[in-house]
């Protein structure tokens, strides 16, 4: 099933491997405006960073981050070229050895809901973090 469209009031930023700091700043600002605690803001910033890193490393080196608040949740959405083939990607605990494979697992651990979709243009990951 396709995801519902993102609201027109979203914040949107294109990124590549040199723009991680910009993505983190945007998320931190949105969290502050939404009244998130410092601890939960750190979670949201880490989620956005991991999603952006995944797009750069497993996609074509760039992506688009969309951010918005639903009133009850902060939504962090990453879009990039490339597709995932494992429907449970990020849902299984990664092996304790190796340097890769922890990003989406961590996102799933920190968020209240994570939605992944393959689309004709690539992959969309939408992460929801409940607001206070």
Tab-separated table of C-alpha atoms in Angstrom:
chain	number	residue	atom	x	y	z
A	1	UNK	CA	0.000	0.000	0.000
A	2	UNK	CA	1.313	3.460	-0.774
A	3	UNK	CA	1.832	5.860	2.107
A	4	UNK	CA	-0.528	8.816	2.456
A	5	UNK	CA	0.902	11.960	0.901
A	6	UNK	CA	3.056	14.203	3.071
A	7	UNK	CA	1.386	17.494	4.015
A	8	UNK	CA	2.195	20.586	1.972
A	9	UNK	CA	3.389	22.279	5.197
A	10	UNK	CA	6.344	19.895	5.498
A	11	UNK	CA	9.967	20.978	5.644
A	12	UNK	CA	11.954	19.412	2.830
A	13	UNK	CA	15.677	19.315	2.189
A	14	UNK	CA	17.759	17.506	-0.412
A	15	UNK	CA	20.954	16.036	0.988
A	16	UNK	CA	24.097	14.137	0.124
A	17	UNK	CA	27.002	12.952	2.246
A	18	UNK	CA	28.084	16.536	2.916
A	19	UNK	CA	24.703	17.689	4.295
A	20	UNK	CA	24.221	15.500	7.369
A	21	UNK	CA	24.716	18.462	9.716
A	22	UNK	CA	21.978	20.432	7.921
A	23	UNK	CA	19.552	17.510	8.278
A	24	UNK	CA	20.348	17.200	11.998
A	25	UNK	CA	19.849	20.960	12.524
A	26	UNK	CA	16.461	20.924	10.799
A	27	UNK	CA	15.253	18.011	12.920
A	28	UNK	CA	16.498	19.591	16.160
A	29	UNK	CA	14.696	22.829	15.292
A	30	UNK	CA	11.431	21.076	14.520
A	31	UNK	CA	11.691	19.094	17.756
A	32	UNK	CA	12.227	22.276	19.757
A	33	UNK	CA	9.159	23.903	18.158
A	34	UNK	CA	7.125	20.760	18.879
A	35	UNK	CA	8.122	20.749	22.567
A	36	UNK	CA	10.082	17.482	22.540
A	37	UNK	CA	12.316	16.688	25.490
A	38	UNK	CA	16.078	16.878	25.031
A	39	UNK	CA	16.358	13.075	25.211
A	40	UNK	CA	13.656	12.516	22.585
A	41	UNK	CA	15.177	15.248	20.405
A	42	UNK	CA	18.471	13.331	20.469
A	43	UNK	CA	16.561	10.236	19.336
A	44	UNK	CA	14.911	12.125	16.470
A	45	UNK	CA	18.206	13.653	15.342
A	46	UNK	CA	19.858	10.220	15.393
A	47	UNK	CA	16.946	8.730	13.410
A	48	UNK	CA	17.245	11.415	10.725
A	49	UNK	CA	21.020	10.989	10.559
A	50	UNK	CA	20.740	7.193	10.202
A	51	UNK	CA	18.077	7.507	7.491
A	52	UNK	CA	20.158	10.038	5.566
A	53	UNK	CA	23.260	7.864	5.905
A	54	UNK	CA	21.320	4.856	4.599
A	55	UNK	CA	20.173	6.843	1.564
A	56	UNK	CA	23.714	7.949	0.762
A	57	UNK	CA	25.352	4.567	1.351
A	58	UNK	CA	22.718	2.280	-0.153
A	59	UNK	CA	21.127	4.579	-2.730
A	60	UNK	CA	22.766	6.801	-5.297
A	61	UNK	CA	24.563	9.058	-2.815
A	62	UNK	CA	21.754	11.521	-2.153
A	63	UNK	CA	18.159	11.765	-1.052
A	64	UNK	CA	15.369	13.998	0.184
A	65	UNK	CA	14.363	14.403	3.824
A	66	UNK	CA	10.829	15.525	4.649
A	67	UNK	CA	9.835	16.560	8.160
A	68	UNK	CA	6.479	17.443	9.676
A	69	UNK	CA	4.391	17.237	12.786
A	70	UNK	CA	0.978	15.585	12.840
A	71	UNK	CA	0.145	17.089	16.221
A	72	UNK	CA	0.679	13.725	17.902
A	73	UNK	CA	3.956	12.710	16.222
A	74	UNK	CA	7.028	14.083	14.536
A	75	UNK	CA	7.470	12.403	11.160
A	76	UNK	CA	10.895	12.004	9.573
A	77	UNK	CA	10.731	10.735	6.010
A	78	UNK	CA	13.712	9.853	3.815
A	79	UNK	CA	13.408	9.229	0.077
A	80	UNK	CA	16.155	7.948	-2.183
A	81	UNK	CA	16.819	5.954	-5.301
A	82	UNK	CA	17.472	2.284	-4.672
A	83	UNK	CA	15.244	-0.447	-3.365
A	84	UNK	CA	15.198	-2.812	-0.438
A	85	UNK	CA	14.626	-6.495	-1.056
A	86	UNK	CA	14.153	-7.833	2.459
A	87	UNK	CA	10.658	-6.960	3.750
A	88	UNK	CA	11.977	-7.257	7.317
A	89	UNK	CA	14.980	-4.987	6.800
A	90	UNK	CA	15.739	-3.213	10.060
A	91	UNK	CA	13.400	-5.426	12.075
A	92	UNK	CA	15.874	-8.184	12.923
A	93	UNK	CA	18.682	-7.605	15.403
A	94	UNK	CA	21.929	-7.253	13.435
A	95	UNK	CA	24.867	-9.553	13.969
A	96	UNK	CA	27.159	-8.452	16.765
A	97	UNK	CA	30.103	-8.386	14.380
A	98	UNK	CA	30.566	-6.134	11.390
A	99	UNK	CA	30.262	-2.424	10.907
A	100	UNK	CA	27.059	-2.283	8.871
A	101	UNK	CA	23.433	-3.216	9.218
A	102	UNK	CA	22.522	-1.306	12.355
A	103	UNK	CA	20.997	1.917	10.972
A	104	UNK	CA	17.452	0.794	10.200
A	105	UNK	CA	17.443	-1.517	13.206
A	106	UNK	CA	18.286	1.459	15.406
A	107	UNK	CA	15.575	3.554	13.716
A	108	UNK	CA	13.058	0.813	14.493
A	109	UNK	CA	14.181	0.717	18.140
A	110	UNK	CA	13.875	4.504	18.619
A	111	UNK	CA	10.615	5.169	16.784
A	112	UNK	CA	7.008	4.409	17.579
A	113	UNK	CA	6.280	3.431	13.965
A	114	UNK	CA	8.523	2.881	10.939
A	115	UNK	CA	7.043	2.431	7.472
A	116	UNK	CA	9.128	1.289	4.489
A	117	UNK	CA	7.944	1.281	0.910
A	118	UNK	CA	9.504	0.583	-2.450
A	119	UNK	CA	8.143	3.052	-4.986
A	120	UNK	CA	8.681	3.437	-8.722
A	121	UNK	CA	11.282	6.116	-7.871
A	122	UNK	CA	13.132	4.201	-5.142
A	123	UNK	CA	12.557	3.772	-1.421
A	124	UNK	CA	10.657	5.738	1.206
A	125	UNK	CA	11.204	5.291	4.938
A	126	UNK	CA	8.793	7.160	7.196
A	127	UNK	CA	9.594	7.213	10.914
A	128	UNK	CA	7.128	8.450	13.541
A	129	UNK	CA	8.172	9.669	16.990
A	130	UNK	CA	5.328	10.390	19.389
A	131	UNK	CA	5.176	13.951	20.693
A	132	UNK	CA	4.596	14.760	24.373
